[in-house]
Amino acid sequence: MCRILLAPFLGHLIIQQHFHLSLALFTLAGATDLLDGYIARTWPTQKSALGSALDPLADKILVSILYVSLTYADLIPAPLTALVIFRDIGLISAVFWIRYKTVPPPVTLSKFFNPCYTTAQLKPTLFSKVNTAVQLFLVAASLAAPVFQYTDSVLLQCIWYVTAVTTAASGYSYWHYGRKTVQVKKDTCLIL
């Protein structure tokens, strides 16, 4: 949840070219994400349906805002940002479609957005996990570039290409494996 609230503020700081503070807050956001994951794995009773739904959404919001603001600051090329955002829009659209098809009828807005109805789970592919790590590494490297004065680095440009390849491969892996990445659940809760 912290990442959703922090993302617009981080984007603003990047646009205002406060890269030192942006890098520090991005590191903090990463640490809270790791802590969230650790708590959910270590104490399963702390895992919630809402948290399970918001965690991937928080990642998408954070990555999208950071890529757009880093593009605005001329630290990430616009075509790469477009690729990242279009892949995420495709994934979110697919998740909404699957959600619509698996919510018990009649489908209402309250049922559709109620995290208690866990009707399907999207299992991340290996490409997707690698891609997330590469995308976030590029954000960190791009934020650090003006701080440590390596904005024209060939290595940074290589990371752009690696990110483009992993983003495309991740999108393709979801398209190719399709149904294998979605686990439809039969258990739903009753709202009293």
mmCIF file of C-alpha atoms in Angstrom:
data_model
loop_
_atom_site.group_PDB
_atom_site.id
_atom_site.type_symbol
_atom_site.label_atom_id
_atom_site.label_comp_id
_atom_site.label_asym_id
_atom_site.label_seq_id
_atom_site.Cartn_x
_atom_site.Cartn_y
_atom_site.Cartn_z
ATOM 1 C CA MET A 1 0.000 0.000 0.000
ATOM 2 C CA CYS A 2 2.922 2.302 0.780
ATOM 3 C CA ARG A 3 4.121 1.995 -2.836
ATOM 4 C CA ILE A 4 0.759 3.161 -4.223
ATOM 5 C CA LEU A 5 0.873 6.276 -2.040
ATOM 6 C CA LEU A 6 4.572 6.883 -2.649
ATOM 7 C CA ALA A 7 4.487 6.511 -6.460
ATOM 8 C CA PRO A 8 2.982 9.932 -7.389
ATOM 9 C CA PHE A 9 5.264 11.701 -4.910
ATOM 10 C CA LEU A 10 8.292 9.896 -6.355
ATOM 11 C CA GLY A 11 7.207 10.815 -9.879
ATOM 12 C CA HIS A 12 6.934 14.478 -8.869
ATOM 13 C CA LEU A 13 10.402 14.422 -7.292
ATOM 14 C CA ILE A 14 11.881 12.916 -10.468
ATOM 15 C CA ILE A 15 10.225 15.534 -12.686
ATOM 16 C CA GLN A 16 11.588 18.237 -10.360
ATOM 17 C CA GLN A 17 15.022 16.550 -10.720
ATOM 18 C CA HIS A 18 15.476 15.763 -7.027
ATOM 19 C CA PHE A 19 17.339 12.570 -7.880
ATOM 20 C CA HIS A 20 19.112 12.057 -4.531
ATOM 21 C CA LEU A 21 15.820 12.058 -2.620
ATOM 22 C CA SER A 22 14.084 10.031 -5.359
ATOM 23 C CA LEU A 23 16.752 7.342 -5.167
ATOM 24 C CA ALA A 24 16.465 7.193 -1.368
ATOM 25 C CA LEU A 25 12.655 6.934 -1.455
ATOM 26 C CA PHE A 26 12.770 4.331 -4.224
ATOM 27 C CA THR A 27 15.109 2.288 -2.034
ATOM 28 C CA LEU A 28 12.638 2.688 0.852
ATOM 29 C CA ALA A 29 9.749 1.543 -1.381
ATOM 30 C CA GLY A 30 11.769 -1.531 -2.377
ATOM 31 C CA ALA A 31 12.544 -2.318 1.254
ATOM 32 C CA THR A 32 8.867 -2.096 2.255
ATOM 33 C CA ASP A 33 7.960 -4.391 -0.650
ATOM 34 C CA LEU A 34 10.522 -6.963 0.496
ATOM 35 C CA LEU A 35 9.248 -6.661 4.078
ATOM 36 C CA ASP A 36 5.637 -7.155 2.900
ATOM 37 C CA GLY A 37 6.633 -10.296 1.017
ATOM 38 C CA TYR A 38 8.621 -11.637 3.946
ATOM 39 C CA ILE A 39 5.713 -11.091 6.363
ATOM 40 C CA ALA A 40 3.224 -12.742 3.979
ATOM 41 C CA ARG A 41 5.481 -15.797 3.538
ATOM 42 C CA THR A 42 6.535 -16.106 7.178
ATOM 43 C CA TRP A 43 3.145 -15.510 8.791
ATOM 44 C CA PRO A 44 0.437 -16.769 6.409
ATOM 45 C CA THR A 45 -2.270 -15.450 8.760
ATOM 46 C CA GLN A 46 -1.081 -11.919 7.900
ATOM 47 C CA LYS A 47 -1.807 -12.509 4.211
ATOM 48 C CA SER A 48 -5.079 -10.932 3.088
ATOM 49 C CA ALA A 49 -7.163 -11.135 -0.072
ATOM 50 C CA LEU A 50 -6.928 -7.359 -0.424
ATOM 51 C CA GLY A 51 -3.147 -7.427 0.013
ATOM 52 C CA SER A 52 -2.800 -10.207 -2.559
ATOM 53 C CA ALA A 53 -4.796 -8.135 -5.048
ATOM 54 C CA LEU A 54 -3.118 -4.804 -4.300
ATOM 55 C CA ASP A 55 0.500 -6.019 -4.338
ATOM 56 C CA PRO A 56 0.786 -6.642 -8.104
ATOM 57 C CA LEU A 57 -1.305 -3.532 -8.788
ATOM 58 C CA ALA A 58 1.059 -1.478 -6.610
ATOM 59 C CA ASP A 59 3.996 -2.786 -8.658
ATOM 60 C CA LYS A 60 2.310 -1.781 -11.924
ATOM 61 C CA ILE A 61 1.408 1.693 -10.627
ATOM 62 C CA LEU A 62 4.898 2.298 -9.250
ATOM 63 C CA VAL A 63 6.678 1.080 -12.391
ATOM 64 C CA SER A 64 4.386 3.037 -14.740
ATOM 65 C CA ILE A 65 4.714 6.326 -12.852
ATOM 66 C CA LEU A 66 8.476 5.941 -12.486
ATOM 67 C CA TYR A 67 9.011 5.095 -16.159
ATOM 68 C CA VAL A 68 6.877 8.035 -17.337
ATOM 69 C CA SER A 69 8.633 10.482 -15.011
ATOM 70 C CA LEU A 70 12.096 9.121 -15.895
ATOM 71 C CA THR A 71 11.201 9.510 -19.579
ATOM 72 C CA TYR A 72 10.121 13.093 -18.896
ATOM 73 C CA ALA A 73 13.523 13.652 -17.227
ATOM 74 C CA ASP A 74 15.256 12.187 -20.340
ATOM 75 C CA LEU A 75 16.679 9.237 -18.408
ATOM 76 C CA ILE A 76 14.682 6.426 -20.084
ATOM 77 C CA PRO A 77 13.740 6.438 -23.801
ATOM 78 C CA ALA A 78 10.058 6.960 -24.649
ATOM 79 C CA PRO A 79 9.697 3.782 -26.789
ATOM 80 C CA LEU A 80 10.858 1.654 -23.844
ATOM 81 C CA THR A 81 8.376 3.347 -21.519
ATOM 82 C CA ALA A 82 5.602 2.767 -24.070
ATOM 83 C CA LEU A 83 6.524 -0.931 -24.292
ATOM 84 C CA VAL A 84 6.487 -1.319 -20.496
ATOM 85 C CA ILE A 85 3.138 0.457 -20.114
ATOM 86 C CA PHE A 86 1.428 -1.348 -23.022
ATOM 87 C CA ARG A 87 2.525 -4.717 -21.625
ATOM 88 C CA ASP A 88 1.098 -3.789 -18.221
ATOM 89 C CA ILE A 89 -2.150 -2.528 -19.758
ATOM 90 C CA GLY A 90 -2.442 -5.841 -21.612
ATOM 91 C CA LEU A 91 -1.904 -7.827 -18.410
ATOM 92 C CA ILE A 92 -4.351 -5.727 -16.403
ATOM 93 C CA SER A 93 -6.948 -6.026 -19.180
ATOM 94 C CA ALA A 94 -6.520 -9.812 -19.235
ATOM 95 C CA VAL A 95 -6.876 -9.976 -15.448
ATOM 96 C CA PHE A 96 -10.073 -7.890 -15.586
ATOM 97 C CA TRP A 97 -11.475 -10.139 -18.336
ATOM 98 C CA ILE A 98 -10.666 -13.300 -16.371
ATOM 99 C CA ARG A 99 -12.144 -11.725 -13.254
ATOM 100 C CA TYR A 100 -15.349 -10.857 -15.137
ATOM 101 C CA LYS A 101 -15.662 -14.399 -16.503
ATOM 102 C CA THR A 102 -15.070 -16.086 -13.122
ATOM 103 C CA VAL A 103 -17.073 -13.967 -10.647
ATOM 104 C CA PRO A 104 -20.248 -15.869 -9.684
ATOM 105 C CA PRO A 105 -23.332 -14.537 -11.483
ATOM 106 C CA PRO A 106 -24.908 -12.105 -11.369
ATOM 107 C CA VAL A 107 -21.777 -10.013 -11.854
ATOM 108 C CA THR A 108 -22.116 -6.719 -10.008
ATOM 109 C CA LEU A 109 -19.560 -4.005 -9.373
ATOM 110 C CA SER A 110 -19.522 -4.836 -5.674
ATOM 111 C CA LYS A 111 -18.812 -8.514 -6.426
ATOM 112 C CA PHE A 112 -16.294 -7.692 -9.146
ATOM 113 C CA PHE A 113 -14.201 -5.436 -6.895
ATOM 114 C CA ASN A 114 -14.697 -7.439 -3.688
ATOM 115 C CA PRO A 115 -11.317 -9.078 -2.950
ATOM 116 C CA CYS A 116 -13.124 -11.682 -0.858
ATOM 117 C CA TYR A 117 -14.187 -13.355 -4.111
ATOM 118 C CA THR A 118 -10.839 -14.847 -5.073
ATOM 119 C CA THR A 119 -11.950 -16.382 -8.343
ATOM 120 C CA ALA A 120 -8.638 -16.623 -10.165
ATOM 121 C CA GLN A 121 -4.955 -16.198 -9.546
ATOM 122 C CA LEU A 122 -2.425 -15.179 -12.167
ATOM 123 C CA LYS A 123 0.797 -17.086 -11.617
ATOM 124 C CA PRO A 124 3.815 -15.037 -12.679
ATOM 125 C CA THR A 125 5.979 -16.696 -15.309
ATOM 126 C CA LEU A 126 9.741 -16.970 -14.879
ATOM 127 C CA PHE A 127 10.150 -14.338 -17.607
ATOM 128 C CA SER A 128 7.828 -12.037 -15.675
ATOM 129 C CA LYS A 129 9.810 -12.380 -12.445
ATOM 130 C CA VAL A 130 13.085 -11.699 -14.258
ATOM 131 C CA ASN A 131 11.465 -8.799 -16.107
ATOM 132 C CA THR A 132 10.253 -7.156 -12.898
ATOM 133 C CA ALA A 133 13.752 -7.357 -11.436
ATOM 134 C CA VAL A 134 15.307 -5.927 -14.621
ATOM 135 C CA GLN A 135 12.729 -3.111 -14.859
ATOM 136 C CA LEU A 136 13.298 -2.099 -11.239
ATOM 137 C CA PHE A 137 17.076 -2.350 -11.673
ATOM 138 C CA LEU A 138 16.799 0.047 -14.621
ATOM 139 C CA VAL A 139 14.809 2.479 -12.459
ATOM 140 C CA ALA A 140 17.497 2.371 -9.759
ATOM 141 C CA ALA A 141 20.304 2.744 -12.315
ATOM 142 C CA SER A 142 18.485 5.620 -14.041
ATOM 143 C CA LEU A 143 17.872 7.426 -10.747
ATOM 144 C CA ALA A 144 21.510 6.939 -9.788
ATOM 145 C CA ALA A 145 22.816 8.109 -13.192
ATOM 146 C CA PRO A 146 22.510 11.876 -12.576
ATOM 147 C CA VAL A 147 23.615 11.456 -8.954
ATOM 148 C CA PHE A 148 26.840 9.676 -9.943
ATOM 149 C CA GLN A 149 27.139 11.437 -13.337
ATOM 150 C CA TYR A 150 26.907 8.512 -15.751
ATOM 151 C CA THR A 151 23.811 9.515 -17.749
ATOM 152 C CA ASP A 152 25.568 8.883 -21.088
ATOM 153 C CA SER A 153 26.919 5.481 -20.070
ATOM 154 C CA VAL A 154 26.932 2.717 -22.667
ATOM 155 C CA LEU A 155 26.199 0.283 -19.839
ATOM 156 C CA LEU A 156 22.984 2.166 -18.997
ATOM 157 C CA GLN A 157 21.975 2.038 -22.658
ATOM 158 C CA CYS A 158 22.622 -1.729 -22.671
ATOM 159 C CA ILE A 159 20.248 -2.056 -19.713
ATOM 160 C CA TRP A 160 17.583 -0.299 -21.833
ATOM 161 C CA TYR A 161 17.875 -3.029 -24.464
ATOM 162 C CA VAL A 162 17.893 -5.833 -21.899
ATOM 163 C CA THR A 163 14.766 -4.313 -20.335
ATOM 164 C CA ALA A 164 13.049 -4.121 -23.730
ATOM 165 C CA VAL A 165 13.857 -7.783 -24.433
ATOM 166 C CA THR A 166 12.682 -9.019 -21.012
ATOM 167 C CA THR A 167 9.508 -6.912 -21.218
ATOM 168 C CA ALA A 168 8.643 -8.303 -24.656
ATOM 169 C CA ALA A 169 9.549 -11.860 -23.576
ATOM 170 C CA SER A 170 7.403 -11.537 -20.465
ATOM 171 C CA GLY A 171 4.409 -10.293 -22.455
ATOM 172 C CA TYR A 172 4.892 -13.090 -24.975
ATOM 173 C CA SER A 173 5.175 -15.704 -22.210
ATOM 174 C CA TYR A 174 1.771 -14.722 -20.820
ATOM 175 C CA TRP A 175 0.262 -14.809 -24.301
ATOM 176 C CA HIS A 176 1.935 -18.122 -25.197
ATOM 177 C CA TYR A 177 1.226 -19.981 -21.966
ATOM 178 C CA GLY A 178 -2.167 -18.321 -21.506
ATOM 179 C CA ARG A 179 -4.365 -20.638 -19.478
ATOM 180 C CA LYS A 180 -1.397 -22.307 -17.784
ATOM 181 C CA THR A 181 -0.629 -19.058 -15.955
ATOM 182 C CA VAL A 182 -4.169 -18.686 -14.579
ATOM 183 C CA GLN A 183 -5.477 -20.814 -11.742
ATOM 184 C CA VAL A 184 -9.264 -20.555 -11.418
ATOM 185 C CA LYS A 185 -10.450 -21.041 -7.854
ATOM 186 C CA LYS A 186 -13.774 -22.532 -6.893
ATOM 187 C CA ASP A 187 -13.995 -21.205 -3.335
ATOM 188 C CA THR A 188 -15.673 -17.867 -2.762
ATOM 189 C CA CYS A 189 -16.872 -16.214 0.399
ATOM 190 C CA LEU A 190 -20.381 -15.222 1.293
ATOM 191 C CA ILE A 191 -21.059 -11.605 2.154
ATOM 192 C CA LEU A 192 -23.572 -11.346 4.972
#
